[in-house]
Coordinates of C-alpha atoms and ligand atoms in Angstrom, one line a residue:
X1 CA 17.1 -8.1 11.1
X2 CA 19.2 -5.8 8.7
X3 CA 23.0 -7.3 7.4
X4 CA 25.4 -5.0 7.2
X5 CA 28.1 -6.6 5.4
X6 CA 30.8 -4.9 6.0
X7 CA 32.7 -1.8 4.7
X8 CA 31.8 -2.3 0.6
X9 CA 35.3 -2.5 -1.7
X10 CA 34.5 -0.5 -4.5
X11 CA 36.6 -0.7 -7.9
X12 CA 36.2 2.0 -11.0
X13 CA 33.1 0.8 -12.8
X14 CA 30.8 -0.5 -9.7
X15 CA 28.8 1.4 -7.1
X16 CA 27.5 1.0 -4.1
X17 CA 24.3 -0.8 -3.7
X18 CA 21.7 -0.9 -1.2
X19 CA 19.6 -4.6 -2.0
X20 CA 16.0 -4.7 -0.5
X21 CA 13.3 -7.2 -0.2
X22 CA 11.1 -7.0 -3.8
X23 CA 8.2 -6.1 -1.3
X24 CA 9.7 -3.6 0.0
X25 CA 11.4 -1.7 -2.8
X26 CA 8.8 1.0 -3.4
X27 CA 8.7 2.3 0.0
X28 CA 12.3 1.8 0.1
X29 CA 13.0 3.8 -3.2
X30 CA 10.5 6.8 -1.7
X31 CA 12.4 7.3 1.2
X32 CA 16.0 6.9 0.0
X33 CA 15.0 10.4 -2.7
X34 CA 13.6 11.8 -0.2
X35 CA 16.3 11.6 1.8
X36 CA 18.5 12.9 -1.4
X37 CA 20.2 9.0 -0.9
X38 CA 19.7 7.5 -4.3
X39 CA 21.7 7.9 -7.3
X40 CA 18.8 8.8 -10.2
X41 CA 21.2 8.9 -13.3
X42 CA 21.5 5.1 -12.9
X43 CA 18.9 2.1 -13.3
X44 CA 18.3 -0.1 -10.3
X45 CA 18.7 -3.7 -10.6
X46 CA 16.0 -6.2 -9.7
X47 CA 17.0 -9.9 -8.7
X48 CA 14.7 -12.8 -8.1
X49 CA 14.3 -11.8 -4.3
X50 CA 15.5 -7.9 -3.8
X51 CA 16.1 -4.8 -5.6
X52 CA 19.2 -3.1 -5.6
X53 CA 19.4 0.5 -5.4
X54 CA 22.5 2.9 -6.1
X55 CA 23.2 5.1 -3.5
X56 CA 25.2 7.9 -2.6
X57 CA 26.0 7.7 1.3
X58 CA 26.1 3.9 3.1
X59 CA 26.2 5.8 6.1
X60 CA 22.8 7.2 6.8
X61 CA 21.1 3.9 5.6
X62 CA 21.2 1.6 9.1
X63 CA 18.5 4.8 10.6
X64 CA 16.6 5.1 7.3
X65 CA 16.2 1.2 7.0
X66 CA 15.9 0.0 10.5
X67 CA 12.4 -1.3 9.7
X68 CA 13.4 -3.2 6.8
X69 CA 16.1 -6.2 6.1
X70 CA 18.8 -4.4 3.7
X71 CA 22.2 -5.1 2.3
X72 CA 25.1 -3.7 1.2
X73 CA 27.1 -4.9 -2.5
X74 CA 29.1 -3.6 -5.0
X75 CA 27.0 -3.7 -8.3
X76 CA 27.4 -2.9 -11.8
X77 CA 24.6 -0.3 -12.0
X78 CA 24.1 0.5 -16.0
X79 CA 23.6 4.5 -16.4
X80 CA 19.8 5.8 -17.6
X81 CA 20.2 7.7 -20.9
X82 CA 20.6 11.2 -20.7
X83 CA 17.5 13.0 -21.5
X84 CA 16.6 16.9 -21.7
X85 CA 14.9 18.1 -18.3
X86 CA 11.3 18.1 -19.4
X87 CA 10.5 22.2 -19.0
X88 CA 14.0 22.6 -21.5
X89 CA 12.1 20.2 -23.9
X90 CA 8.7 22.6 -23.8
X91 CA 10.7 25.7 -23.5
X92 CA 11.9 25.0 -26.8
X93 CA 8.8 23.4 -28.5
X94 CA 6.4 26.0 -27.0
X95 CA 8.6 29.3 -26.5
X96 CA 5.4 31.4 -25.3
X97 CA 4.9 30.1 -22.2
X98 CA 6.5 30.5 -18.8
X99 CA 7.4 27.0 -18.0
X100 CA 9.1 27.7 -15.1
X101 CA 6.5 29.2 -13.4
X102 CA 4.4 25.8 -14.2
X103 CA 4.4 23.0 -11.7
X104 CA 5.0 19.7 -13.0
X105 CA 4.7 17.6 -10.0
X106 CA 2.8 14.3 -10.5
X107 CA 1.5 11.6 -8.0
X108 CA 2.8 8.1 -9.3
X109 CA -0.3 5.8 -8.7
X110 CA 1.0 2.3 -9.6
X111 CA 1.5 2.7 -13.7
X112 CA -0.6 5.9 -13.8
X113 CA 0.8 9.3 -13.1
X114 CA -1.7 12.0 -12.0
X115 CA -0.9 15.4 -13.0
X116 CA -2.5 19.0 -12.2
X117 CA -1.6 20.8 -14.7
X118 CA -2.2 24.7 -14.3
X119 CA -5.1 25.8 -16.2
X120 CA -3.8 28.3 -18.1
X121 CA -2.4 25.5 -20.5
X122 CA -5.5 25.3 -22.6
X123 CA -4.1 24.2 -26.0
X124 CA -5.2 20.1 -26.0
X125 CA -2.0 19.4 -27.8
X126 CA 0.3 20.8 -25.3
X127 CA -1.4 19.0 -22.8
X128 CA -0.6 16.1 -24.7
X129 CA 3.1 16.5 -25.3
X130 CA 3.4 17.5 -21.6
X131 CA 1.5 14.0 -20.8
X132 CA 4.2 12.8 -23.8
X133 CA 6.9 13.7 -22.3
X134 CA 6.7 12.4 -18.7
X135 CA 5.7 9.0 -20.4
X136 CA 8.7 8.5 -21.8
X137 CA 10.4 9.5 -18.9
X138 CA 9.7 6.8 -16.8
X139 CA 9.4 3.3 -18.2
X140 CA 7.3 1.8 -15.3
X141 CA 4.4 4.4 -16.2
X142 CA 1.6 3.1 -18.8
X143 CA -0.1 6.5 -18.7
X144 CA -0.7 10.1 -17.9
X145 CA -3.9 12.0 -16.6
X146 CA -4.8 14.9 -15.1
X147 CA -7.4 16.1 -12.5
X148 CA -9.1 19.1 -12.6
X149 CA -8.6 21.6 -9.2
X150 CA -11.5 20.4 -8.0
X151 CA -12.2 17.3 -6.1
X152 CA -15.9 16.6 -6.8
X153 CA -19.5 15.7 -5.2
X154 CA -19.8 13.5 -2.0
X155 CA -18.1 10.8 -3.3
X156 CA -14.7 13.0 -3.5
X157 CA -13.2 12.0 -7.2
X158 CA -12.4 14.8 -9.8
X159 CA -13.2 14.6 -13.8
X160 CA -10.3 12.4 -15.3
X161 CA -8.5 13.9 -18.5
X162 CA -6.0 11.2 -20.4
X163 CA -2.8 12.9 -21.6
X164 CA -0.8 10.0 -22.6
X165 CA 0.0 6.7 -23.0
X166 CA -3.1 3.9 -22.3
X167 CA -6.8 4.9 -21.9
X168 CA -6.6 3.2 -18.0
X169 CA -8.1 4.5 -14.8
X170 CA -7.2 1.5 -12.9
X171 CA -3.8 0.0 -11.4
X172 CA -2.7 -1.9 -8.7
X173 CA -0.1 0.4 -6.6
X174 CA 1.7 -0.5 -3.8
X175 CA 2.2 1.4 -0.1
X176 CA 4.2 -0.2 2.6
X177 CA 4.0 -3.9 1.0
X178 CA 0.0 -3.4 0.8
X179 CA -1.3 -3.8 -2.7
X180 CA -4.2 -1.5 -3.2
X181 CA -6.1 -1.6 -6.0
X182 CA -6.9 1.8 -7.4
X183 CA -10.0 2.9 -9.7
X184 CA -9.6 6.4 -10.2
X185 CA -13.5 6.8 -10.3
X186 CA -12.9 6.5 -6.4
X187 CA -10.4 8.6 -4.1
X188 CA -7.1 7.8 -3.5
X189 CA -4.6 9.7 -2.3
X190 CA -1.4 8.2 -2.5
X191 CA 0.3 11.0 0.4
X192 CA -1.6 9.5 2.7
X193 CA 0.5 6.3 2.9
X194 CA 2.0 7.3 5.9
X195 CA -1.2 7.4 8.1
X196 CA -2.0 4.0 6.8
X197 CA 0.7 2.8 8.0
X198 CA 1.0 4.5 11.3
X199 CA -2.7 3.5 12.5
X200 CA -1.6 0.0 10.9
X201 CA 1.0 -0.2 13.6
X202 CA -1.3 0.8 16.7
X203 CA -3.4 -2.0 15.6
X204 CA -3.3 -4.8 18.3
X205 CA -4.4 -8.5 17.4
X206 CA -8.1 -9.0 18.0
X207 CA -9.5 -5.2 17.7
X208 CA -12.9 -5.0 16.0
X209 CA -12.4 -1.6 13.8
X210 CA -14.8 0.3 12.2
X211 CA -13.5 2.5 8.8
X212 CA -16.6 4.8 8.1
X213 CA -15.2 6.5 4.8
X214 CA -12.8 3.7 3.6
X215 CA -12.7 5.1 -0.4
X216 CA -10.4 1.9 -1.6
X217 CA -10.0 0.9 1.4
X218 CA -6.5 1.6 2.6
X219 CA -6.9 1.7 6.3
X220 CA -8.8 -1.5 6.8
X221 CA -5.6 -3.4 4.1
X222 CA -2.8 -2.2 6.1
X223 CA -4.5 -2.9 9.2
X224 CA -6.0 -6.3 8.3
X225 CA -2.9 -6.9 6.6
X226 CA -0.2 -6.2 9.8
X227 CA -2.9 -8.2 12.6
X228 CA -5.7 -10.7 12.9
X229 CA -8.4 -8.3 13.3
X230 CA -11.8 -7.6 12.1
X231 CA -12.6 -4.4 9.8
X232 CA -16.0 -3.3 8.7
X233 CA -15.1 -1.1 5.9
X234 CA -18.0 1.1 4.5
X235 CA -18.0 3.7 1.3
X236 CA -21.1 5.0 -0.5
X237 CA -19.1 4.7 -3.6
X238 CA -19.1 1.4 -5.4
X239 CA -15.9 1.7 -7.5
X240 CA -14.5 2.1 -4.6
X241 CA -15.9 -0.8 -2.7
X242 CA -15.3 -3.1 -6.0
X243 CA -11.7 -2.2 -5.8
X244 CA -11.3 -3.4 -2.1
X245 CA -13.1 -6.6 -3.6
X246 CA -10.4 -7.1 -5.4
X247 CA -7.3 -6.3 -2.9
X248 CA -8.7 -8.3 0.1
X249 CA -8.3 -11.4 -2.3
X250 CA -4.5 -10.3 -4.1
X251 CA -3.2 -10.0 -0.2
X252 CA -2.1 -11.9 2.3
X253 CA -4.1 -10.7 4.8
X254 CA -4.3 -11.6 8.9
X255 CA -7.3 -10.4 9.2
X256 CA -10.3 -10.4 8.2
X257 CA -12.9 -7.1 6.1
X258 CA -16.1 -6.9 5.6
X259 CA -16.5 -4.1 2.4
X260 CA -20.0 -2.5 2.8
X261 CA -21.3 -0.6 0.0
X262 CA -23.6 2.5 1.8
X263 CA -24.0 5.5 3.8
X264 CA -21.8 5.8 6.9
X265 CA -25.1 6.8 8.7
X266 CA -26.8 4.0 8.7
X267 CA -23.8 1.9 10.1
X268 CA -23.8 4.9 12.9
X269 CA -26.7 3.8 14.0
X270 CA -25.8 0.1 14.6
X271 CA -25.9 -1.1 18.4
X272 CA -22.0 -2.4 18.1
X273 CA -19.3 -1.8 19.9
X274 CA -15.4 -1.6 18.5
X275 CA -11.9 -0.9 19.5
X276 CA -10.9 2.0 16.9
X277 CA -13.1 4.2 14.6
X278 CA -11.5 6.0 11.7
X279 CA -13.1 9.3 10.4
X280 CA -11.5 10.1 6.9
X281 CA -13.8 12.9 5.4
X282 CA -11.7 15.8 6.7
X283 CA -14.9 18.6 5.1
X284 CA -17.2 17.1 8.4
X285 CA -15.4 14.2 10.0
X286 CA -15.5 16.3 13.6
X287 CA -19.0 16.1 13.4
X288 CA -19.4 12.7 13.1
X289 CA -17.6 12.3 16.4
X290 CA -20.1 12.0 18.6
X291 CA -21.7 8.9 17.2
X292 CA -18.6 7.6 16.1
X293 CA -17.8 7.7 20.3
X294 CA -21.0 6.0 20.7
X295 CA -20.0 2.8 18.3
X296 CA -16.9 2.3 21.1
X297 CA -16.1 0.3 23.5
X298 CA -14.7 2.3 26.7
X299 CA -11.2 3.1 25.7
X300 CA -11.6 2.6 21.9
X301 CA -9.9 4.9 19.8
X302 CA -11.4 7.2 17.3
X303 CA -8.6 8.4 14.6
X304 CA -10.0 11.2 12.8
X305 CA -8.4 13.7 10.0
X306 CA -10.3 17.1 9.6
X307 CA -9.5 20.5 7.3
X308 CA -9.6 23.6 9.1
X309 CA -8.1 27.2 7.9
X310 CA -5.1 28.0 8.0
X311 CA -4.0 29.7 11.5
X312 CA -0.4 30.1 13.8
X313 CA -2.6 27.9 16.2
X314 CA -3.8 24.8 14.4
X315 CA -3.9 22.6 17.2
X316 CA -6.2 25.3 19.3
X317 CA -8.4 25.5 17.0
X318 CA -9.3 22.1 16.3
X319 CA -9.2 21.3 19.7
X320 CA -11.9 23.7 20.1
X321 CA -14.0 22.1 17.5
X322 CA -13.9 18.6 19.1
X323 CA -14.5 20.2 22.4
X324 CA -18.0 21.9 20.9
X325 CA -18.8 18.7 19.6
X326 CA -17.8 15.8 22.4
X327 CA -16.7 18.6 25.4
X328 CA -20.2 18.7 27.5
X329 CA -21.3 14.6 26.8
X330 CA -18.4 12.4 26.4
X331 CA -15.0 12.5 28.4
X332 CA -11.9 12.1 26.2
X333 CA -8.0 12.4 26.1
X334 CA -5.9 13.0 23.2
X335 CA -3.1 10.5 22.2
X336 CA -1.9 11.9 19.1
X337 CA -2.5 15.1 16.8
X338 CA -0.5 16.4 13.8
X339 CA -0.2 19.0 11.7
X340 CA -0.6 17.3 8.3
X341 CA -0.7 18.3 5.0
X342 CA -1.6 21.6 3.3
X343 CA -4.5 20.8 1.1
X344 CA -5.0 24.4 0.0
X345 CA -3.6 28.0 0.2
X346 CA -5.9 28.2 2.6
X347 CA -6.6 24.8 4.4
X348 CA -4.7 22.7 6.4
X349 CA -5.3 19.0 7.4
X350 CA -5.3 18.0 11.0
X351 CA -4.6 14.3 12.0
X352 CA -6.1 13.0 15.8
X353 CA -6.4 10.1 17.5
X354 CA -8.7 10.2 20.4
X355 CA -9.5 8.3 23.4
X356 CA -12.8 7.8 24.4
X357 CA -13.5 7.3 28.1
Ligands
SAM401 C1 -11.3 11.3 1.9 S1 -12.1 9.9 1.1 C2 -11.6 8.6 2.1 C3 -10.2 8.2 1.9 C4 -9.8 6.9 2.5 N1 -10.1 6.7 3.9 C5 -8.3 6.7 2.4 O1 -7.5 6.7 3.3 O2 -7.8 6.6 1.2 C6 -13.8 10.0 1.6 C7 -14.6 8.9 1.2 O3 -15.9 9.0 1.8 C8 -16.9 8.5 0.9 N2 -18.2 9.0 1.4 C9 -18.7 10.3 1.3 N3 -19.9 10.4 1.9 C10 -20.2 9.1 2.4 C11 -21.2 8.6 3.2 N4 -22.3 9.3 3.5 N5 -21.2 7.3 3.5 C12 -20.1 6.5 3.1 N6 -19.1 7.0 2.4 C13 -19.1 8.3 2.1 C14 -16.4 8.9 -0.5 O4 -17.0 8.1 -1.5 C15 -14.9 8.8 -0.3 O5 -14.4 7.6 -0.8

């Protein structure tokens, strides 16, 4: 249940805070910039049981928090330093190149922030004091790499280069009160968090759910984690598997997951029947529909998430794709499709849940 306590009295040095559960503050803290809600010049302040976070409008808080138990307070927030923006820093330090023109966008994955820095920076040492300077930025990062533009081999990772700060590749990061733990010699994709968390939801108590490309597993936590049911969660990568090892033990989980470390096609061939599927290798997952339709029970859901070019008519053509592959043999009906992300100039993302009849 949220608290709303009332209109705030504010006096000259305090402002308003918005106080979370400590489980909750990292989701919290993504939504409220994304929502251009939280004040970034000052620091949050953590308590024993919730963070508070400075924001800018109480208003628009009840319908961004109605998941979540929040409350309002008055707090002496104490102002982060004021540093030079990043690109002024390099601008100065390395006059010759166009930094505006370079993206500096990272993906925070618990301590370690992942960069793709354009290629045309080939000088070592200014990848360094770009890795430098985002470290000591943000206290709560240990390190800095980047990946190379391509994502690579079957298994989906890409070649790690350490800018800055620790030589780690592994760190527990959090999505949705989940804690996964991340070894970056296995995929992760932290902008998935989302989908996680919506199949999570669908999840009814007692569904025996097959994840047939489970990289660190992040379906199978959040949905053992929100319902007593039973995952069998397969990758052919073993880092991978090894780091679900270890967040099936550091959560408090409902139910219960069995990690498998192999090929998806020898589990598609197992005489088993389950509730939901999940399909996450978007290159080929619509071809692994039909046996993935074969592993359910009738009614089961397959949730599947497949690239396809980019066109004005997304949804046709992928709907003509699962038709080729399911259209003649098994009967279907779609519950959910959406547009997702854009994974290249080019590509799009496609998210579906399907029901098998
Ligand atoms: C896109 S990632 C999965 C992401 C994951 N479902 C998530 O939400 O974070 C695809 C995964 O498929 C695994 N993989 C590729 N081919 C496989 C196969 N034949 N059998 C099992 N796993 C495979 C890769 O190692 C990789 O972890």
């Amino acid at each position: 249940m949220n608290v709303w306590s009332g209109e705030p009295i504010p006096n000259e040095q305090s402002t308003l805070g918005v106080g979370v559960p400590l489980k909750d503050a990292e989701m919290v803290r993504h939504r409220l910039i994304k929502s251009k809600l939280l004040l970034q010049q000052k620091k949050p302040i953590k308590t024993k049981e919730l963070v508070f976070f400075p924001i800018t409008d109480p208003k628009q808080i009840p319908s961004l928090l109605s998941d979540i138990t929040f409350e309002f307070q008055q707090k002496l927030f104490s102002s982060r330093l004021e540093q030079e923006p990043i690109k002024l820093c390099l601008q100065k330090e390395f006059p010759h190149i166009k930094w505006e023109d370079i993206s500096l966008k990272y993906d925070q994955i618990g301590e370690i922030a992942v960069l793709k820095l354009n290629s045309s920076i080939t000088s070592q040492s200014i990848r360094q004091r770009v890795g430098e300077l985002i470290l000591s930025r943000s206290p709560r990062l240990k390190a800095v790499i980047n990946k190379s533009d391509i994502v690579v081999g079957v298994k989906r990772v890409y070649p790690i280069e350490h800018l800055a700060g620790k030589r780690i590749w592994q760190s527990w990061h959090q999505e949705y009160g989940v804690f996964i733990f991340i070894d970056l010699r296995a995929y992760f994709n932290p902008r998935l968090a989302e989908e996680h968390h919506r199949v999570a939801m669908s999840v009814n108590p007692g569904e025996r759910i097959l994840d047939l490309f489970t990289g660190v597993g992040s379906f199978a936590l959040h949905c053992a984690k929100k319902t007593s049911c039973d995952v069998v969660a397969i990758d052919i990568n073993s880092y991978a598997i090894n780091a679900l090892k270890r967040s099936i033990k550091k959560n408090k989980l409902k139910g219960n997951i069995n990690p498998i470390i192999g090929d998806s096609l020898n589990i598609l061939r197992l005489q088993s029947h389950f509730d939901r599927v999940i399909i996450n290798l978007p290159q080929v997952s619509v071809n692994y529909l039909p046996y993935g339709a074969k592993l359910l029970k009738k009614g089961g859901i397959i949730t599947f998430y497949q690239f396809i070019s980019k066109s004005e008519t997304p949804e046709t053509q992928i709907r003509h794709k699962v038709s080729k592959e399911l259209g003649d043999v098994i009967s279907y009906k779609e519950q959910y499709i959406k547009v997702g992300r854009e994974v290249s100039p080019s590509r799009i993302q496609v998210n579906i849940d399907l029901q098998i009849n």
